[in-house]
mmCIF file of C-alpha atoms in Angstrom:
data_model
loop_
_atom_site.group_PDB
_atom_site.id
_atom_site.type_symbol
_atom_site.label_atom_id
_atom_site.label_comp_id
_atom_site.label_asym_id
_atom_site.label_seq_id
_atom_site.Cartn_x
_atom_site.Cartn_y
_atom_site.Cartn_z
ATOM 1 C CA UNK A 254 -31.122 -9.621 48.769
ATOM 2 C CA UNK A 255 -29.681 -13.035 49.820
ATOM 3 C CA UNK A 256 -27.553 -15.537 47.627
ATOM 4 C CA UNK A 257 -30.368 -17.432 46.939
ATOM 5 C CA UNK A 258 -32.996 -14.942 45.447
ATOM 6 C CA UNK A 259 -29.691 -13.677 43.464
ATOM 7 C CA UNK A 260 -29.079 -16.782 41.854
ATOM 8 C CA UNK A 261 -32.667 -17.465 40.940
ATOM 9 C CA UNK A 262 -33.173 -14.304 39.846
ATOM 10 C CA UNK A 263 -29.533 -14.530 37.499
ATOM 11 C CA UNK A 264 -30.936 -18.171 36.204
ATOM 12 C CA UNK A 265 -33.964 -16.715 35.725
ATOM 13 C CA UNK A 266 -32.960 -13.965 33.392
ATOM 14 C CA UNK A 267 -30.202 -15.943 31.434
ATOM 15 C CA UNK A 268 -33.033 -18.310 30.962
ATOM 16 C CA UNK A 269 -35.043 -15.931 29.533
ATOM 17 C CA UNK A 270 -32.912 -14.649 27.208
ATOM 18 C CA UNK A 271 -31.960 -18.369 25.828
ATOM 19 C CA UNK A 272 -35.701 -19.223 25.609
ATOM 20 C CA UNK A 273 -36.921 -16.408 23.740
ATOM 21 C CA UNK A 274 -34.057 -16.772 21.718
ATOM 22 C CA UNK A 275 -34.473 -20.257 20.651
ATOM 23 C CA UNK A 276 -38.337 -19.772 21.223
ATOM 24 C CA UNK A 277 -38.647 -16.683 18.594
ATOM 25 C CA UNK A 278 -35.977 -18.807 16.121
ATOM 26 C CA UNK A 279 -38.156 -21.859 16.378
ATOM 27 C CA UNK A 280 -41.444 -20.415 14.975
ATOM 28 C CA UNK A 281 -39.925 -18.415 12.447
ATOM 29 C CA UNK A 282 -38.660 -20.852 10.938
ATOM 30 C CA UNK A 283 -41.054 -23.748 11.798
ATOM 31 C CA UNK A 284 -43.962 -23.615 13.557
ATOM 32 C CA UNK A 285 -45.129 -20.113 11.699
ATOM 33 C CA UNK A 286 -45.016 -22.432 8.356
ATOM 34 C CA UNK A 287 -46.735 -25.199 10.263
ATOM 35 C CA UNK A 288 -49.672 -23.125 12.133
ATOM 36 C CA UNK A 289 -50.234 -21.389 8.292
ATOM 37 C CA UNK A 290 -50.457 -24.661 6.450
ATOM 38 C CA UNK A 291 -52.163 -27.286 9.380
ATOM 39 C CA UNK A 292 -54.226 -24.514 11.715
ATOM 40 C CA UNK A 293 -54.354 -21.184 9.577
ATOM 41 C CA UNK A 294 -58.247 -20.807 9.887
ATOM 42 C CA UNK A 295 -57.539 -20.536 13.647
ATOM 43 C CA UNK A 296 -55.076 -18.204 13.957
ATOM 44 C CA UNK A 297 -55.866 -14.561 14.752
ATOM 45 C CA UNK A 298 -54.783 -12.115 11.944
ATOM 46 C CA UNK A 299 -51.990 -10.792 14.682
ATOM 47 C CA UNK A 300 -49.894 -11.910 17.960
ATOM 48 C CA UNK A 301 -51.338 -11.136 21.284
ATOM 49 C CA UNK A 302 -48.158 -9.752 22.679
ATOM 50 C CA UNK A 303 -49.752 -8.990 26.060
ATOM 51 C CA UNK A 304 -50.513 -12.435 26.139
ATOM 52 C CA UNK A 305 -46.922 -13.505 24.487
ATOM 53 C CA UNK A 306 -45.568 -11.924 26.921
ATOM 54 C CA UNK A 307 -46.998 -13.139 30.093
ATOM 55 C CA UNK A 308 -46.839 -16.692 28.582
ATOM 56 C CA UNK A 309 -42.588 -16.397 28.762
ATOM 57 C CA UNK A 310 -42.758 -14.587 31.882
ATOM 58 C CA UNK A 311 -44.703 -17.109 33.675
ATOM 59 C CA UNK A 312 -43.081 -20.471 31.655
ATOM 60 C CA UNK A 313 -39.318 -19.738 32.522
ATOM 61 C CA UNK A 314 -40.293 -19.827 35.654
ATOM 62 C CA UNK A 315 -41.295 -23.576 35.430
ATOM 63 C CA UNK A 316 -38.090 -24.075 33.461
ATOM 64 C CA UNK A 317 -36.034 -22.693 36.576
ATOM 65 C CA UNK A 318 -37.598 -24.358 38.977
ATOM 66 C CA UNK A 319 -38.285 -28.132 37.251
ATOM 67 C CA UNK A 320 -34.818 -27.937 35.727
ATOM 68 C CA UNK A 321 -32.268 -25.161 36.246
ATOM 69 C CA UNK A 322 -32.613 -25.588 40.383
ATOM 70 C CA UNK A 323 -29.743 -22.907 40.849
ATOM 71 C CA UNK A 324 -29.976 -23.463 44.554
ATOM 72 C CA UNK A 325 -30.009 -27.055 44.191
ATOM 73 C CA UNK A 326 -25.939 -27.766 44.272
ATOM 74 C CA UNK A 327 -26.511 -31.787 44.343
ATOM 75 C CA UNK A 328 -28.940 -31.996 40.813
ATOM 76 C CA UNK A 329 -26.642 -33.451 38.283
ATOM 77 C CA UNK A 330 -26.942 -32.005 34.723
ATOM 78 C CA UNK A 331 -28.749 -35.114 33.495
ATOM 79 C CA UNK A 332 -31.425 -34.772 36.379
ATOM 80 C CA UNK A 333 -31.837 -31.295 35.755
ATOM 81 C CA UNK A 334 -32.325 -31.668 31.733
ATOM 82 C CA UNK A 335 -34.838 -34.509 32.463
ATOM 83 C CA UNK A 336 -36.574 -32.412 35.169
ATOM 84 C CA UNK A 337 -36.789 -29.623 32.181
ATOM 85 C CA UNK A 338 -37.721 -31.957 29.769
ATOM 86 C CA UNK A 339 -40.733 -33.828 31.434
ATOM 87 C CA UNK A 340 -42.091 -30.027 32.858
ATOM 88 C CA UNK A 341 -41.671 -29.301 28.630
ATOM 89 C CA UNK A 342 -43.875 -32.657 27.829
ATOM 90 C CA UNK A 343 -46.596 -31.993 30.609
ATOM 91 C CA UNK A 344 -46.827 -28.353 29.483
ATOM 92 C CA UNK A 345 -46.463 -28.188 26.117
ATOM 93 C CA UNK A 346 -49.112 -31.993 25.950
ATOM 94 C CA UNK A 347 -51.948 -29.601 28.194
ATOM 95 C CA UNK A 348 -51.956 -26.761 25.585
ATOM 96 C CA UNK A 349 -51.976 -29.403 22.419
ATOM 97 C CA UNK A 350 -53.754 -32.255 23.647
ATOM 98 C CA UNK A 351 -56.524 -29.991 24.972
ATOM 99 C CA UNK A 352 -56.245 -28.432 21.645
ATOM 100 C CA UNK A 353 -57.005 -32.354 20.270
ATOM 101 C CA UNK A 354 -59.749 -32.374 22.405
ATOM 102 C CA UNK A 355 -61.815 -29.860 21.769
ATOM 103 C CA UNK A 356 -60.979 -27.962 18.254
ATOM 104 C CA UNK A 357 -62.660 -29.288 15.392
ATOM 105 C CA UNK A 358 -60.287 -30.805 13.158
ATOM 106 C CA UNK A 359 -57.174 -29.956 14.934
ATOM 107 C CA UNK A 360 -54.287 -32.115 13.254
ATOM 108 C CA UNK A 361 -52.222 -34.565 15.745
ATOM 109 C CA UNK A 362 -49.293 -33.360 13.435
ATOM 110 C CA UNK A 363 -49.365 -29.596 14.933
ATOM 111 C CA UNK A 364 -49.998 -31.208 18.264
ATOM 112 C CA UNK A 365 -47.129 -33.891 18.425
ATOM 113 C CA UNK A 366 -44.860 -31.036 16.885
ATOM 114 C CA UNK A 367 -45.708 -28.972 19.976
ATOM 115 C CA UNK A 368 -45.395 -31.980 22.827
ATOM 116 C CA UNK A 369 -42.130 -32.791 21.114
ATOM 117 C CA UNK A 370 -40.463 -28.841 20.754
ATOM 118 C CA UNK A 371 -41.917 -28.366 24.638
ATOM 119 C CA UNK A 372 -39.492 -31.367 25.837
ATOM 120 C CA UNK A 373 -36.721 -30.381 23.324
ATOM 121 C CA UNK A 374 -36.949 -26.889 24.042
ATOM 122 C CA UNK A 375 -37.028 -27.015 28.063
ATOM 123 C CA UNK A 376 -34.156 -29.171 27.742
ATOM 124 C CA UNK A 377 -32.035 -27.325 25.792
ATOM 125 C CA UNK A 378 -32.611 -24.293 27.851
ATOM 126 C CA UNK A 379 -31.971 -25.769 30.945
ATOM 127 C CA UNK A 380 -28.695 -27.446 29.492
ATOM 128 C CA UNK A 381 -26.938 -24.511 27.930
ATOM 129 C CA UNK A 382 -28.217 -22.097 30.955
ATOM 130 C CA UNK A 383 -26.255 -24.142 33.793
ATOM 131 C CA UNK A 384 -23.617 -24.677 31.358
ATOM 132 C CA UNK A 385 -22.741 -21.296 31.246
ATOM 133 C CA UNK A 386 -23.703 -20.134 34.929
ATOM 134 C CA UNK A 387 -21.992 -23.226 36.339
ATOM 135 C CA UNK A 388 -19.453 -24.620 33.778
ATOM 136 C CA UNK A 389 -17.092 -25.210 36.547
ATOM 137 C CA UNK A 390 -20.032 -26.812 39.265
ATOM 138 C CA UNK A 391 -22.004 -28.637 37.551
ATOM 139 C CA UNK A 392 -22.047 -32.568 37.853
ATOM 140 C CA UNK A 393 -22.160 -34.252 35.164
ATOM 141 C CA UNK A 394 -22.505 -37.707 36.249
ATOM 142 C CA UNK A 395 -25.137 -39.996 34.742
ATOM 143 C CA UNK A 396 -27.308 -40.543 38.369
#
């Protein structure tokens, strides 16, 4: 295996770990409170892990390759959080604007939540992943 695929493969994984971290923090102590109270008649009476599952596996791969970039040695930190936090907006905007769209009732509360956690979350990921891969590489200058 080449340098490359290795350092994907160790951003991808540290990512992974960070998101579902964070992730599985957030909606126990948010967004499980939020779903109940705004969208409870909606919910299903229990998770679809299968589908939980292939969500993360599938979305930190967006997060590594819109932000992270562990093969991209000239993305400064702030272009990498940005790149993580506009792939969290456009992501996170599909699932709840769609939501808006077409569920009756759906409350723009639960949906500009979402937008907002996607950017916030995608950033923070991407920010403490490189920071600990690349403490000493990373370039932190502001262009």
């Amino acid at each position: 295996m080449n340098v490359r695929v290795k350092k994907w493969l160790l951003a991808y994984a540290a990512a992974a770990v960070v998101f579902a971290v964070i992730d599985v923090a957030w909606i126990l102590t948010v967004a499980n409170r939020q779903y109940e109270s705004q969208i409870g008649d909606l919910l299903a009476p229990s998770v679809n892990l299968a589908g939980a599952v292939v969500f993360y596996l599938i979305f930190v791969v967006g997060i590594v390759h819109y932000g992270i970039r562990p093969n991209d040695a000239g993305a400064t930190l702030r272009q990498r959080v940005t790149g993580a936090a506009l792939f969290g907006f456009f992501t996170y905007a599909t699932w709840a604007l769609t939501a808006l769209a077409v569920l009756k009732d759906f409350p723009v509360l639960v949906a500009v939540t979402d937008i907002a956690w996607g950017a916030g979350v995608c950033s923070a990921v991407t920010w403490l992943t490189v920071t600990v891969l690349r403490p000493d590489r990373v370039r932190q200058r502001t262009s």
